[in-house]
Short mmCIF file of C-alpha atoms in Angstrom, two decimals:
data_model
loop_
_atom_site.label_atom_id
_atom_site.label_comp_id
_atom_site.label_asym_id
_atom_site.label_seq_id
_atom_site.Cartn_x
_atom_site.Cartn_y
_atom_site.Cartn_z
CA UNK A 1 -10.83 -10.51 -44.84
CA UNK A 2 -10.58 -12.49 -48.39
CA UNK A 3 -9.15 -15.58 -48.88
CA UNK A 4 -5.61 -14.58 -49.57
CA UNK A 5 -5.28 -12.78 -46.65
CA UNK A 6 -6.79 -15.35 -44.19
CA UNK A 7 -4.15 -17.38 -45.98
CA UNK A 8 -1.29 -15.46 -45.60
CA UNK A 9 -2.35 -14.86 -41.80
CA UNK A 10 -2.44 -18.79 -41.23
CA UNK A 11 0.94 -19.79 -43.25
CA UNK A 12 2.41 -17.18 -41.19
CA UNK A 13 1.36 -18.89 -38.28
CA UNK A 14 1.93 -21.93 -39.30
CA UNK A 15 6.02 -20.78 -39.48
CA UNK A 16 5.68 -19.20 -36.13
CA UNK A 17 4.50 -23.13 -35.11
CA UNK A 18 8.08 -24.17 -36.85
CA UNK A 19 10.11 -21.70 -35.11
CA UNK A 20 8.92 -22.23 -31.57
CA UNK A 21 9.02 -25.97 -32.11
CA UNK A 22 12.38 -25.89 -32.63
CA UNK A 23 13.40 -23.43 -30.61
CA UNK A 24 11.62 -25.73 -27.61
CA UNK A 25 14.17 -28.85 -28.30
CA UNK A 26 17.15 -25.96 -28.44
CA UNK A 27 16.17 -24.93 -25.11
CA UNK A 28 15.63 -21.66 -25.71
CA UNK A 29 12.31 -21.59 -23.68
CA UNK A 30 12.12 -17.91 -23.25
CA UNK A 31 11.46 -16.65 -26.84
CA UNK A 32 9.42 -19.83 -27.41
CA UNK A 33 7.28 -19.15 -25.43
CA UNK A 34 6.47 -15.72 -26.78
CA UNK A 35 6.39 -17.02 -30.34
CA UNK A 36 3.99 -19.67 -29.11
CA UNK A 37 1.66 -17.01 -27.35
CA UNK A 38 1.85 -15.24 -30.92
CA UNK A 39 1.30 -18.16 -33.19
CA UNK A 40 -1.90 -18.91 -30.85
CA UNK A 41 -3.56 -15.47 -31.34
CA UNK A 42 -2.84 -15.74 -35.05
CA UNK A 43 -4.52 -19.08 -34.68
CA UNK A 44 -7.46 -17.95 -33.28
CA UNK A 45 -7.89 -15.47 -35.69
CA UNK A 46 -7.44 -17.85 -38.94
CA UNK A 47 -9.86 -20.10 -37.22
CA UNK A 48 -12.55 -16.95 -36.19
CA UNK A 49 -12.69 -16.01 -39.94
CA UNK A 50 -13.33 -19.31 -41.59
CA UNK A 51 -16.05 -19.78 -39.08
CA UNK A 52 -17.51 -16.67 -39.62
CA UNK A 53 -17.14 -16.89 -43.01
CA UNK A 54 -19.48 -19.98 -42.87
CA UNK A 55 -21.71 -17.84 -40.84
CA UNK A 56 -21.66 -15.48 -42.87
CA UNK A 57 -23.47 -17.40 -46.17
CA UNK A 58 -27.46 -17.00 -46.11
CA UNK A 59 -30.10 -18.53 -48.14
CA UNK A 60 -29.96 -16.87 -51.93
CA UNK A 61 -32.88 -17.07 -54.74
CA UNK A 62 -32.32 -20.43 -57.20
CA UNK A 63 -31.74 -18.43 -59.93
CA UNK A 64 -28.39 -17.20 -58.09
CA UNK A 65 -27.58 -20.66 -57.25
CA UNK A 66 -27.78 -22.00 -60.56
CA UNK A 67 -25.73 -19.22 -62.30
CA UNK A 68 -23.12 -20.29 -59.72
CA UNK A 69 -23.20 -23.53 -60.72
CA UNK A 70 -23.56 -22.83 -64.56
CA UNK A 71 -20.25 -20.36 -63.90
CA UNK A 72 -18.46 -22.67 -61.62
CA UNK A 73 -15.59 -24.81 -62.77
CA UNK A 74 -15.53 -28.65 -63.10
CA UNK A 75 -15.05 -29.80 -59.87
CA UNK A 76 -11.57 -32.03 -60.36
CA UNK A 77 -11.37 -35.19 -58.94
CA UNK A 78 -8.38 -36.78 -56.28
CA UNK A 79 -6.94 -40.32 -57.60
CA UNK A 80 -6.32 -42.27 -55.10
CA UNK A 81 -3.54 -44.12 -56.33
CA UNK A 82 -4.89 -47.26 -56.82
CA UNK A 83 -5.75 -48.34 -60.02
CA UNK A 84 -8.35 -50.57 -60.06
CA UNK A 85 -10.36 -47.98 -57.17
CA UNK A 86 -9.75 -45.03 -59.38
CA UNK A 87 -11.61 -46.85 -62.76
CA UNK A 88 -14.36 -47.06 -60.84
CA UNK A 89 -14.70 -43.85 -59.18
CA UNK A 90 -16.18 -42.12 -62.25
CA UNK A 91 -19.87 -41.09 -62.98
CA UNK A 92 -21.95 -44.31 -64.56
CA UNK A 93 -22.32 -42.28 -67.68
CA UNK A 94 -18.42 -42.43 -68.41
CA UNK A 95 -17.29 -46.10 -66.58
CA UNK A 96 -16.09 -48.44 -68.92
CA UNK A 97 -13.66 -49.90 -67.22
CA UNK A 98 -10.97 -48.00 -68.28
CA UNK A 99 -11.48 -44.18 -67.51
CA UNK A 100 -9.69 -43.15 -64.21
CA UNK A 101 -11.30 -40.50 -61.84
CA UNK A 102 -11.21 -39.97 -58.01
CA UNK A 103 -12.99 -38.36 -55.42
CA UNK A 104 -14.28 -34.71 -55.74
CA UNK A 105 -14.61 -32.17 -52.96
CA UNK A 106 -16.85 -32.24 -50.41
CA UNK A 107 -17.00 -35.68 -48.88
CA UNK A 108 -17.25 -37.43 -45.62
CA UNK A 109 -15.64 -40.53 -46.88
CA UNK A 110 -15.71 -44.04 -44.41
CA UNK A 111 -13.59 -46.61 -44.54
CA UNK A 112 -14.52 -49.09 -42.37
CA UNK A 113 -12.95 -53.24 -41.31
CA UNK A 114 -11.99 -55.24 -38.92
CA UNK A 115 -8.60 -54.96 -37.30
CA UNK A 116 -5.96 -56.06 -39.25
CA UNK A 117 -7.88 -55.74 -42.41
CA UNK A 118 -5.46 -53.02 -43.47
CA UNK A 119 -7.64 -49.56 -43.65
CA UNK A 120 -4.29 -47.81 -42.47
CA UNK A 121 -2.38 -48.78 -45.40
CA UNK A 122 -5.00 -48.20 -47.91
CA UNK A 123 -4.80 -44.72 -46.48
CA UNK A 124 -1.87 -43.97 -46.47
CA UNK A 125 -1.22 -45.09 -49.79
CA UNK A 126 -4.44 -42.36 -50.93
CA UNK A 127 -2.71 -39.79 -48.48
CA UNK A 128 0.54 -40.01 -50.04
CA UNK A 129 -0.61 -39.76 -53.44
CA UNK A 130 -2.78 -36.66 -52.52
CA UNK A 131 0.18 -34.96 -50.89
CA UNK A 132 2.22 -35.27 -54.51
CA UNK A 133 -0.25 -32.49 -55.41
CA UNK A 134 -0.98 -30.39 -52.28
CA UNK A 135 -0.95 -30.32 -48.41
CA UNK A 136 -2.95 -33.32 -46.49
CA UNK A 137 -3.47 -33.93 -43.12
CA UNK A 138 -3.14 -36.99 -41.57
CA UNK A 139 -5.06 -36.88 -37.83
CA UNK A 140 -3.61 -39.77 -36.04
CA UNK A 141 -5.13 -41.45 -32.89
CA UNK A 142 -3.86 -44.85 -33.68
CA UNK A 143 0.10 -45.48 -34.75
CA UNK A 144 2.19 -42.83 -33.36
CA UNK A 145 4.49 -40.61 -34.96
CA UNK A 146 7.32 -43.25 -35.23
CA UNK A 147 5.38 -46.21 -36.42
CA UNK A 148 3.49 -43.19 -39.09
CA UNK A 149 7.10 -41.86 -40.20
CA UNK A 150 8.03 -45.67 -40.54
CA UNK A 151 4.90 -46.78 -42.68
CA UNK A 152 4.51 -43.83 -44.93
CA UNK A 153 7.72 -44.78 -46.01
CA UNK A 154 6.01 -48.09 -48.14
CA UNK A 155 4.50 -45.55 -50.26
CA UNK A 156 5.37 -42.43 -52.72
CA UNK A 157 4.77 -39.18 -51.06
CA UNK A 158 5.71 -35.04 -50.45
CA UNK A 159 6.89 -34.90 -47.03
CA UNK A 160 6.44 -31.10 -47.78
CA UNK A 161 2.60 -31.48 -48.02
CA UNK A 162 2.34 -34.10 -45.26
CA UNK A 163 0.34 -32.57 -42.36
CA UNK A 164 0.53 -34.23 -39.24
CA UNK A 165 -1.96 -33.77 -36.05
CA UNK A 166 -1.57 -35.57 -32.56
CA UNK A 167 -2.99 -33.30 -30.22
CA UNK A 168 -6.57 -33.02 -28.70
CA UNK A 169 -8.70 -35.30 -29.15
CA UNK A 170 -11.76 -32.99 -28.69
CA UNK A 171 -13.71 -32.86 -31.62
CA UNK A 172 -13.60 -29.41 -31.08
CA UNK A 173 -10.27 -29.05 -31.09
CA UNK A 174 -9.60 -31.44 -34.16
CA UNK A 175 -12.45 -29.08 -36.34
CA UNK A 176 -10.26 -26.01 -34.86
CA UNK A 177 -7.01 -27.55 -36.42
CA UNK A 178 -8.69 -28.76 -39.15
CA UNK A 179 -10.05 -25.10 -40.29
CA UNK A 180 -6.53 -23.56 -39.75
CA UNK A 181 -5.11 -26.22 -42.53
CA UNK A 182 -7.74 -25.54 -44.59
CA UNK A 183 -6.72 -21.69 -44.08
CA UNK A 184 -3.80 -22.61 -45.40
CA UNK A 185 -4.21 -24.57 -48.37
CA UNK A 186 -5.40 -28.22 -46.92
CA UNK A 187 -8.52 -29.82 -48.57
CA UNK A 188 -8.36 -33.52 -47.58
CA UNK A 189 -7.82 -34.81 -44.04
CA UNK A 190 -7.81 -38.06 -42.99
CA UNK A 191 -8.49 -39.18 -39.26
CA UNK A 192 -7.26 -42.35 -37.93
CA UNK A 193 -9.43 -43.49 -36.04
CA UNK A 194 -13.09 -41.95 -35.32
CA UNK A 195 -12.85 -44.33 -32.37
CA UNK A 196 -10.62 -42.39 -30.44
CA UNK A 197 -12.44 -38.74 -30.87
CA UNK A 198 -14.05 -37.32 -27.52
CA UNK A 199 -17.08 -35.43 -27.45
CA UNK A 200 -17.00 -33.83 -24.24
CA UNK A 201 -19.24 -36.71 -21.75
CA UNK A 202 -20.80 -38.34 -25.08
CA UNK A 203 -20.27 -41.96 -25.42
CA UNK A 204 -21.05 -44.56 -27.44
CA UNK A 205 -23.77 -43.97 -29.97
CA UNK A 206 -24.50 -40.44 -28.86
CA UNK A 207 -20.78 -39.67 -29.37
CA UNK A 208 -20.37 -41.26 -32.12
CA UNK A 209 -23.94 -39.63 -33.87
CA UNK A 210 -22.50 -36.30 -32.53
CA UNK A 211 -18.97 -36.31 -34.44
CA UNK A 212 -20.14 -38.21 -37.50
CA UNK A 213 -22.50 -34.85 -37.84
CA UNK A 214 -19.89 -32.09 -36.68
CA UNK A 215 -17.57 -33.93 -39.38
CA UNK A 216 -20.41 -33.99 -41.97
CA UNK A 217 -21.15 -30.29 -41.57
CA UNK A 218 -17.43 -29.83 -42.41
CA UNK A 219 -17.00 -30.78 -45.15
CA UNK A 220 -20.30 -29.25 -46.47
CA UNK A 221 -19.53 -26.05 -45.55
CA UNK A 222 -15.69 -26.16 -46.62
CA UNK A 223 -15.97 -28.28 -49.66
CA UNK A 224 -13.02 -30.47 -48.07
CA UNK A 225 -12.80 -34.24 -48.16
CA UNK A 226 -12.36 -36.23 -44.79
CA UNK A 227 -11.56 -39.47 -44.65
CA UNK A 228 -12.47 -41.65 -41.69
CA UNK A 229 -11.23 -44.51 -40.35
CA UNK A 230 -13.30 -46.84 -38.74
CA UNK A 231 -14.36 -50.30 -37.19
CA UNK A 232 -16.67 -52.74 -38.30
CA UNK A 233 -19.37 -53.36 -35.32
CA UNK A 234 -18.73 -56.59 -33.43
CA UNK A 235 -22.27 -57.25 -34.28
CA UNK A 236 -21.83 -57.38 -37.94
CA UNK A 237 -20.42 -61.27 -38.13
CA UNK A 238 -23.39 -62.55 -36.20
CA UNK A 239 -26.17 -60.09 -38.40
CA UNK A 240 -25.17 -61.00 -41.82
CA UNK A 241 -24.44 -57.14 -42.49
CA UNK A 242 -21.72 -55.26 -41.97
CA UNK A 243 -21.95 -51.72 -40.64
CA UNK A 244 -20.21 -49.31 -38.78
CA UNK A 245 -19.46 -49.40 -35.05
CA UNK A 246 -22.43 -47.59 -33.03
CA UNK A 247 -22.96 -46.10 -36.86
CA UNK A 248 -26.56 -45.71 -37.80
CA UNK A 249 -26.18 -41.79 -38.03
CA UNK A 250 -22.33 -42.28 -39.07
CA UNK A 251 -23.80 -43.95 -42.12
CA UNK A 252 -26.12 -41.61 -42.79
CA UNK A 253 -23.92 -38.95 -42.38
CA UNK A 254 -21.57 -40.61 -45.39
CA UNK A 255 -21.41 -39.60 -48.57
CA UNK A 256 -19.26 -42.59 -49.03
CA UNK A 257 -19.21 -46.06 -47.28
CA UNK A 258 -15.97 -48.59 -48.29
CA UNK A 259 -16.01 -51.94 -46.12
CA UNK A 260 -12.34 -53.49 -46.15
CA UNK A 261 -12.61 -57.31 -46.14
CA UNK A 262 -10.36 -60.23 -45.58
CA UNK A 263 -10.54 -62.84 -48.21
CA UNK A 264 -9.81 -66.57 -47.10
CA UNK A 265 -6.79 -68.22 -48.25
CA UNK A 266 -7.70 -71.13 -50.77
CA UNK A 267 -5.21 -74.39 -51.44
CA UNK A 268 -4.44 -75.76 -54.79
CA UNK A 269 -8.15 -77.18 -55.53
CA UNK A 270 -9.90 -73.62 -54.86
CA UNK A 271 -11.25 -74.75 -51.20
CA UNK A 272 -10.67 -72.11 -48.61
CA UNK A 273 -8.02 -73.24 -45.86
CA UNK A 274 -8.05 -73.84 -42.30
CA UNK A 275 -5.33 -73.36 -39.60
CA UNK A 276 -4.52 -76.69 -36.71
CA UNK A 277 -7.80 -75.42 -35.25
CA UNK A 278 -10.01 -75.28 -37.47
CA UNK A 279 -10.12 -71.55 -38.21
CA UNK A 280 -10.17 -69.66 -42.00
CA UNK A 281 -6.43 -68.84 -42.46
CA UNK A 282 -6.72 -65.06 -44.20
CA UNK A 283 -5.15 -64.61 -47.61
CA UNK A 284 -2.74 -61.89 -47.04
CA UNK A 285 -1.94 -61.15 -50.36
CA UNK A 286 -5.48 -59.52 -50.70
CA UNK A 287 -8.54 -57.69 -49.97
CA UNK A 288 -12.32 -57.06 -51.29
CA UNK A 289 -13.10 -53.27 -50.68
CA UNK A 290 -16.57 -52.56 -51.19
CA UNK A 291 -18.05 -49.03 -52.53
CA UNK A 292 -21.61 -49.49 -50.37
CA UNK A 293 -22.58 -45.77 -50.06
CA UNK A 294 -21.95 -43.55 -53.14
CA UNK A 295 -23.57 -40.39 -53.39
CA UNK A 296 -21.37 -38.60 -55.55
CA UNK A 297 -21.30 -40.79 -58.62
CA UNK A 298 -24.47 -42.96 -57.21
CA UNK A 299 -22.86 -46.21 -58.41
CA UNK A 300 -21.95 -49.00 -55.85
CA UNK A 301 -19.04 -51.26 -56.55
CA UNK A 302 -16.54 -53.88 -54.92
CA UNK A 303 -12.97 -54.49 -56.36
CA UNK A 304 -10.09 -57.17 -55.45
CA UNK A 305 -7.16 -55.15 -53.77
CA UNK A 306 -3.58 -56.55 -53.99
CA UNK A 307 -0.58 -56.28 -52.01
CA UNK A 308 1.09 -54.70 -55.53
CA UNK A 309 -1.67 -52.12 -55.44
CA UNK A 310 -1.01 -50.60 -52.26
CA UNK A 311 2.51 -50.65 -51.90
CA UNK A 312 3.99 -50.97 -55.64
CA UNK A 313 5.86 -53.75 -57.08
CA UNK A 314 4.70 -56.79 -59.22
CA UNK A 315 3.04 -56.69 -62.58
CA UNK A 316 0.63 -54.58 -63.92
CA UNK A 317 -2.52 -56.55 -63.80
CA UNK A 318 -5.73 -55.90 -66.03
CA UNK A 319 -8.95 -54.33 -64.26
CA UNK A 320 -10.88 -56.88 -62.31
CA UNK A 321 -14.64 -57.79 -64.53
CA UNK A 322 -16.64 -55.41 -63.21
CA UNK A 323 -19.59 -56.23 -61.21
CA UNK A 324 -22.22 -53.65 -60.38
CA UNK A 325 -23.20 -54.29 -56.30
CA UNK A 326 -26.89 -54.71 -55.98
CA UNK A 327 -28.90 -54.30 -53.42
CA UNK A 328 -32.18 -56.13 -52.30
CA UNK A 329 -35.49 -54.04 -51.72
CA UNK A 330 -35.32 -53.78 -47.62
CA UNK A 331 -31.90 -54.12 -47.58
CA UNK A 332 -29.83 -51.05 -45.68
CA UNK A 333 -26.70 -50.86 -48.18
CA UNK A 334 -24.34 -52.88 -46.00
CA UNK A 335 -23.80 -56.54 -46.89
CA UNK A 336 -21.92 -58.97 -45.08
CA UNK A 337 -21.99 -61.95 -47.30
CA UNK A 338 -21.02 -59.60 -50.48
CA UNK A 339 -17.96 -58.95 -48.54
CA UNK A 340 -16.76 -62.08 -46.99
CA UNK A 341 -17.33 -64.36 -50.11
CA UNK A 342 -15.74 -64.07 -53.00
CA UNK A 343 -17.29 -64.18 -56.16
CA UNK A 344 -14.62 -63.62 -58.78
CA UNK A 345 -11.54 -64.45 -59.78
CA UNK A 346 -8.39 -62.09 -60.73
CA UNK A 347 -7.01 -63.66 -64.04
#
């Protein structure tokens, strides 16, 4: 079956999905259901073919694969939106501060904080821009379809193109949905939050190991981008690093790592402030997001994030001075102190 067809086969079940849906709340359960038992087998055959399609690819001489690569088109590149994370999402040989690029194809992208550090919007505000070009899907464990429809309000969007999943939380399951988008047109997905995936009786680091590869494998084999939301490990205060809860394989697994930090509040005379207890009161007007895992442009990064970016309004503001992140021989990529404290200034 080509491409087209498996296409065809999968938007037509995807209007079966609409039909039945609605005929469901017009209690018309009868037909429903037999549009539901057809839209399933037409599911199960978009899904068969991609997988077999991916089983299908064997290893070829290098000669083949570098006509393929010589013939292939530029790969083009997502913006996310945000300004100041798009100028630095280029290759090194063409940053200067003012070039804008994106992410290409093919990524298992994580973007990792504490609660409350605001990972949700900054996604949101990447999957709404995405869906002003084509379909996304948005795999949500987390909000809930009213608090989503509420929040994706804050930013500019296609509701057309906005794909929304709140089923299974199987990893099986979410790969299954996940290929029948794809069928369909869909080539970035994000999933909110990798906490909440089951593997079957995995837990903890096992489970975690075990989707962060069936997710990696994904987007290899597809050429799709997923984005993935996750927590920082409760462990990562106390350390002096930050990394990703029960994540030593997750981060492997990355092609990109972003940390999402909280940035203290300061008073008048630049000293950070303190509540009635004693405790760092959190400038809300900001955030540090820090690039530490890069492997398609190999350049690591950290940029000041402002309410203004993510949800509009406010001033244009100049790009941040850049400042290349390095790292220390024996270090693992993941700073904590790089994060936390500041060390410059938006004019």
């Amino acid at each position: 079956m080509t491409p087209k067809q498996i296409k065809e086969l999968a938007d037509k079940a995807n209007r079966l999905r609409a039909e039945y849906s609605k005929l469901y709340e017009l209690g018309d359960t009868h037909k429903a259901i037999g549009l539901e038992r057809e839209y399933l087998n037409l599911r199960r055959r978009v899904i068969d073919e991609i997988s077999s399609e991916v089983s299908r690819k064997r290893a070829v001489p290098l000669a083949e694969v570098k006509r393929r690569v010589r013939e292939r088109p530029k790969k083009p590149r997502y913006a996310t939106g945000i300004d100041v994370l798009d100028r630095e999402l280029v290759p090194a040989k063409e940053y200067n501060g003012y070039n804008v690029g994106g992410f290409t194809l093919g990524n298992l992208i994580q973007i990792v904080g504490a609660r409350g550090s605001g990972k949700s919007s900054i996604m949101m505000k990447i999957h709404g821009n995405i869906s002003r070009r084509e379909p996304v899907l948005w795999v949500d464990f987390e909000m809930g379809e009213a608090r989503v429809v509420e929040k994706i309000e804050d930013f500019p969007h296609d509701e057309e193109n906005l794909l929304y999943y709140n089923a299974s939380r199987e990893i099986d399951d979410i790969i299954d949905e996940i290929k029948m988008q794809y069928a369909s047109g869909c080539r970035n997905v994000v999933i909110d939050s990798a906490m909440k995936i089951r593997a079957g009786r995995l837990q903890g680091y096992e489970r975690a190991s075990f989707v962060s590869d069936r997710l990696s494998e994904l987007t290899s084999t597809l050429e799709i981008n997923i984005f993935v939301i996750n927590q920082l490990s409760q462990n990562s205060e106390h350390e002096g690093r930050a990394a990703i809860k029960h994540g030593n394989d997750a981060e492997y697994d990355a092609d990109f790592i972003f940390f999402v930090a909280k940035l203290p509040k300061k008073d008048t005379s630049g000293k950070p402030m303190k509540d009635e207890i004693g405790a760092p009161v959190t400038d809300d007007s900001r955030r540090f997001l820090v690039c530490a895992k890069n492997r398609q442009d190999d350049r690591l990064f950290k940029v000041q994030i402002t309410k203004a970016d993510i949800f509009g309004g406010g001033a244009a503001r100049a790009s941040p001075r850049h400042e290349e992140v390095v790292f220390e021989p024996g270090d693992d990529g993941t700073l904590f102190e790089s994060i936390t404290r500041q060390r410059e200034e938006l004019e």
